[in-house]
Coordinates of C-alpha atoms in Angstrom, one line a residue:
X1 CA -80.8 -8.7 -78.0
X2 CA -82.1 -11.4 -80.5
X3 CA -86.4 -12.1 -81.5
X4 CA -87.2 -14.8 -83.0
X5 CA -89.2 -14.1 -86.3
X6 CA -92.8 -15.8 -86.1
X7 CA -93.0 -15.7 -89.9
X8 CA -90.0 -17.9 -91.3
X9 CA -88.7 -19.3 -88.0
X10 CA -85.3 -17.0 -88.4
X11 CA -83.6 -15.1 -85.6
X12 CA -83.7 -11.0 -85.9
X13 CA -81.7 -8.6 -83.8
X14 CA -83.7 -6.3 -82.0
X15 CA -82.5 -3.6 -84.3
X16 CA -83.5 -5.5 -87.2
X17 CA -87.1 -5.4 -86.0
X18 CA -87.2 -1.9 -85.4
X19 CA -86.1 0.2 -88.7
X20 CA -84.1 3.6 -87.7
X21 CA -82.8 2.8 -83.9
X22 CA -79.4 3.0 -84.1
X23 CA -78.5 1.3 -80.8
X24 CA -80.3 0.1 -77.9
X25 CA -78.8 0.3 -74.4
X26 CA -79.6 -1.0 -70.9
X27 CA -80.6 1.4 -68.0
X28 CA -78.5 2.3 -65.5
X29 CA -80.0 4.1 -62.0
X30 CA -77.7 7.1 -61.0
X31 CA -77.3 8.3 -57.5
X32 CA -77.1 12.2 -56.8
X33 CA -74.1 14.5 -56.7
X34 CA -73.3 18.0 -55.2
X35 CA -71.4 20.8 -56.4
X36 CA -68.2 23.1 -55.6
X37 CA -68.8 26.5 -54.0
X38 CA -68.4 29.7 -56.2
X39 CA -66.0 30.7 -53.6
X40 CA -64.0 27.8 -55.6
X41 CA -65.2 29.0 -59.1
X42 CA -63.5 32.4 -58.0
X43 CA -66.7 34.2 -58.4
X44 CA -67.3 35.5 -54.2
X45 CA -64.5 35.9 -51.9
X46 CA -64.7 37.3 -48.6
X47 CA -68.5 37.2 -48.6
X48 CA -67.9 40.5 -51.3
X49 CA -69.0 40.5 -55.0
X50 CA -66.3 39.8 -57.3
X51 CA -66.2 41.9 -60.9
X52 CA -66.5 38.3 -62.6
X53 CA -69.8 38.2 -61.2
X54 CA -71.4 40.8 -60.8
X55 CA -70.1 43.1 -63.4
X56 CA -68.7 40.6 -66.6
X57 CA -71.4 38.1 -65.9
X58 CA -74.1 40.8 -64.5
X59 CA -75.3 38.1 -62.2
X60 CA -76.8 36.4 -64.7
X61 CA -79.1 38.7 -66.0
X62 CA -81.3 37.3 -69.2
X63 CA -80.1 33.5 -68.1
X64 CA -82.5 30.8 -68.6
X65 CA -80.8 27.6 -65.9
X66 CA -82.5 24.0 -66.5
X67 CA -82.0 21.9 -63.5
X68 CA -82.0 18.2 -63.7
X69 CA -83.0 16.6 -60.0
X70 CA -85.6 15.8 -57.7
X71 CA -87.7 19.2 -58.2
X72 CA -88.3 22.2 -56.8
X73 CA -90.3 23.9 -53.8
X74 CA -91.8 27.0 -55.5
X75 CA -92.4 28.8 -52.3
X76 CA -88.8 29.1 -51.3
X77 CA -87.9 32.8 -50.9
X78 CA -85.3 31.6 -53.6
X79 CA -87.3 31.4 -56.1
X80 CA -89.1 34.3 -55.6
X81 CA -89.5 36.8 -58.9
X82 CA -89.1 39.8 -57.2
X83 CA -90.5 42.1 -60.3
X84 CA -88.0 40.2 -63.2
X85 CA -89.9 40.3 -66.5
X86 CA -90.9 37.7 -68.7
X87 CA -87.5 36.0 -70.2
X88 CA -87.2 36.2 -73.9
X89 CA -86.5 33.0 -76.0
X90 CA -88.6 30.8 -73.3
X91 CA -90.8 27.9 -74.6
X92 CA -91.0 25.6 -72.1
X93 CA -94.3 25.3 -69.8
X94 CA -95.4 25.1 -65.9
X95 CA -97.0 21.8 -65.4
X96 CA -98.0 21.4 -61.7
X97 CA -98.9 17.7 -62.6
X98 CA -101.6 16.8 -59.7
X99 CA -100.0 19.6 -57.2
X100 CA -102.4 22.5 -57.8
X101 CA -100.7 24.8 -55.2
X102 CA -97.5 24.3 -57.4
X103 CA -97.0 27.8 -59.4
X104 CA -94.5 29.2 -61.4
X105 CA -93.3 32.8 -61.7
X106 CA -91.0 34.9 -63.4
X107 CA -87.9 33.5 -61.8
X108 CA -89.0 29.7 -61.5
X109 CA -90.1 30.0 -65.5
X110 CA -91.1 26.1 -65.6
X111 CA -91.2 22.9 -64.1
X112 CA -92.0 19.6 -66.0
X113 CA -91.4 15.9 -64.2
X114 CA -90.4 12.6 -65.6
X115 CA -90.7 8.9 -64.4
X116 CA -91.0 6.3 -66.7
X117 CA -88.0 4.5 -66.8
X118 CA -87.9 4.3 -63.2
X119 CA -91.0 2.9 -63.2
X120 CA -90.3 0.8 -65.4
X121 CA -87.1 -0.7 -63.6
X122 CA -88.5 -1.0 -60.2
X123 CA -91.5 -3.0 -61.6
X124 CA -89.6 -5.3 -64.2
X125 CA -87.2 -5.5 -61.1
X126 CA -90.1 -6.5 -58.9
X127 CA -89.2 -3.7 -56.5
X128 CA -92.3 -2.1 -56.3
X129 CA -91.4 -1.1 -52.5
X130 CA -89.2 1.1 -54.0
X131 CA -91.5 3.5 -56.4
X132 CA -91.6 7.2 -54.7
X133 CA -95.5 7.6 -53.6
X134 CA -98.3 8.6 -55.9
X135 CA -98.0 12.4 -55.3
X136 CA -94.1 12.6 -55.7
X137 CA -94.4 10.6 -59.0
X138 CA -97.4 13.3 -60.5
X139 CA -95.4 17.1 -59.9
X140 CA -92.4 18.7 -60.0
X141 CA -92.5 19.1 -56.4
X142 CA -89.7 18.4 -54.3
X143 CA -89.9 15.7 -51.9
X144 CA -86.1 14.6 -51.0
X145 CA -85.0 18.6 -51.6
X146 CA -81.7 18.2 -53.1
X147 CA -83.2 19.6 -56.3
X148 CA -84.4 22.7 -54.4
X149 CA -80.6 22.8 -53.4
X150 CA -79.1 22.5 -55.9
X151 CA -81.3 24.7 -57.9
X152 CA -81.2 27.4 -55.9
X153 CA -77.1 27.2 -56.0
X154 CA -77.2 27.6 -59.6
X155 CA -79.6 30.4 -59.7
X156 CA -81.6 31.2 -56.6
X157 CA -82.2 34.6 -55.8
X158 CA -80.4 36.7 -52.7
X159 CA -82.0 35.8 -49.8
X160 CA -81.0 38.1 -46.9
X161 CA -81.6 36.6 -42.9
X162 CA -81.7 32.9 -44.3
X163 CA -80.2 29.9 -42.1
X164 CA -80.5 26.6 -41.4
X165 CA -82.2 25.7 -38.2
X166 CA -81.6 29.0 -36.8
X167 CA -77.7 28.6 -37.4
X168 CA -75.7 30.4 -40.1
X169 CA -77.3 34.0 -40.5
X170 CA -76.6 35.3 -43.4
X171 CA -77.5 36.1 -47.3
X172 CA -78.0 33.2 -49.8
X173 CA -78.1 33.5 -53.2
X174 CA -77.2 31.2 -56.2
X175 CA -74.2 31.9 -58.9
X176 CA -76.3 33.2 -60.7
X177 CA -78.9 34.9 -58.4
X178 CA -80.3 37.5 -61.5
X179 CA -80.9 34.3 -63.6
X180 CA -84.3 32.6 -64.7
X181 CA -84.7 28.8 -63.5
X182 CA -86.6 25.8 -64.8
X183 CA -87.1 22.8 -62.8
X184 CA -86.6 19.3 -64.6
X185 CA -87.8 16.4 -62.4
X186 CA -86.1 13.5 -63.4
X187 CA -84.7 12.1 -59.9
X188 CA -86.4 10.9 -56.6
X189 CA -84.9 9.3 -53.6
X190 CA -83.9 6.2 -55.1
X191 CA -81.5 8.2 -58.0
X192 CA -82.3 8.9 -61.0
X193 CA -83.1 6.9 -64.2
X194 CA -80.9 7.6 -67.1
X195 CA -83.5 7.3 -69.7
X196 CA -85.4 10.0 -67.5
X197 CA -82.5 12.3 -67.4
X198 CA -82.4 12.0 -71.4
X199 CA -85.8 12.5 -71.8
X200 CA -85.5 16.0 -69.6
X201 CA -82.4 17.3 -71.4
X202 CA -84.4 17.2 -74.7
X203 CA -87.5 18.7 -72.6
X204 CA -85.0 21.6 -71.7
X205 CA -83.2 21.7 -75.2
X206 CA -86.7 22.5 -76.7
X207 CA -88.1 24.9 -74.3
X208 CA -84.8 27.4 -74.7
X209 CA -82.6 26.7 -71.6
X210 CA -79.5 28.6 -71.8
X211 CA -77.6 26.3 -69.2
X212 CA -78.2 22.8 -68.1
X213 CA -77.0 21.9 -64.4
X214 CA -76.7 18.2 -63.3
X215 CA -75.7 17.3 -60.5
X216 CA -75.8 13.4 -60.6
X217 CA -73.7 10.4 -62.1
X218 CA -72.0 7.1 -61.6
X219 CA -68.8 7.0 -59.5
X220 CA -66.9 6.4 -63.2
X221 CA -67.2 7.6 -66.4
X222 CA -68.9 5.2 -69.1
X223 CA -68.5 4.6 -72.8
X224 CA -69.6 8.7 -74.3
X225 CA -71.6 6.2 -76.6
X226 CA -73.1 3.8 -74.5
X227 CA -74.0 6.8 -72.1
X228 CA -77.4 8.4 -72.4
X229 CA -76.7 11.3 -70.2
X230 CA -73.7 11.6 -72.6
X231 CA -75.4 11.6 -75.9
X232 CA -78.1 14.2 -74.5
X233 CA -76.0 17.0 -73.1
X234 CA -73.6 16.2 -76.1
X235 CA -77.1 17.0 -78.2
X236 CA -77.7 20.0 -75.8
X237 CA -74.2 21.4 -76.5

């Protein structure tokens, strides 16, 4: 990207103008993933514990898991602490945005939410139609509930009688049902904006995540240096 100087008439790059940015690169909007069952991972077979998980691993106890997605519903029996302790090592913070019935516990640890590139896109885009509605933009609440999903896969606790519509009876519980979650709100219906996703990987880096799960991307892999999602989970490792 070029500027024209208003001073001596010459042409600047935009890094030029802007001492200490290394490179500057466009947005990209990324739709949501899943994930592979632990059945696959070889961590429950037979709907029986295996040792990998529940002795080596201890179901993982004294895990903090960041999730990346479109939020969390606190209320699901998922998330539920059910006497855990305060996690050691954990900065991060519950903000509940404009949702004051949103609350955090010992099991859901935190929830923050981001928004600004897609914002930004959909109004430079003139796609305003498009923005997610005043109260899905201000909390971590989930309003499409894949991040609820896919949160409580990663870590939700066991859930005995659960079911979908009635179908299915049986226990759920996450890979990691004995672990502590945190709820990272960078994607809504539309996908998720990459600058958003960076920005929540440092939110997580800072507040003492152990594990970061995202479950989002484009269909192929990009430049590692022109990729943002890249660069921050190459930070986080």
């Amino acid at each position: 990207m070029q500027l024209q100087d208003p001073i001596d008439g010459g042409v600047l790059t935009l890094l030029e103008r802007l001492p200490g940015v290394l490179k500057v690169i466009p947005g990209s909007l990324l739709p949501l993933r899943t994930t592979h069952s632990w059945e696959f991972l070889g961590l429950a077979g037979s709907s029986r514990e295996t040792a990998a998980w529940s002795s080596a691993a201890k179901l993982g106890e004294g895990t903090i898991i960041g999730n990346i997605d479109t939020g969390v519903w606190p209320e699901s029996q998922s998330f539920q602490d059910d006497g855990l302790g305060v996690p050691k090592g954990w900065r991060g913070v519950c903000d509940n945005g404009s949702d004051l019935t949103f609350e955090c516990n010992n099991k859901l640890v935190g929830a923050r939410f981001f928004s600004v590139g897609l914002q930004a896109e959909l109004w430079l885009a003139d796609d305003r139609g498009s923005l997610p509605s005043k109260e899905n933009l201000s909390s971590p609440r989930d309003y499409v509930g894949h991040g609820a999903h896919m949160l409580s896969t990663a870590g939700g606790s066991l859930v005995r009688g659960a079911a979908a519509f009635g179908h299915g009876i049986g226990g759920a519980a996450g890979g990691a049902p004995r672990a502590r979650v945190a709820e990272y709100k960078a994607c809504y219906a539309a996908g998720c904006f990459d600058v958003d996703v960076l920005a929540a990987v440092l939110a997580a880096v800072a507040d003492g995540v152990n594990v970061l799960s995202l479950s989002l991307g484009l269909e192929e892999a990009s430049d590692y240096l022109s990729d943002p999602v890249a660069i921050g989970t190459f930070f986080a490792a």
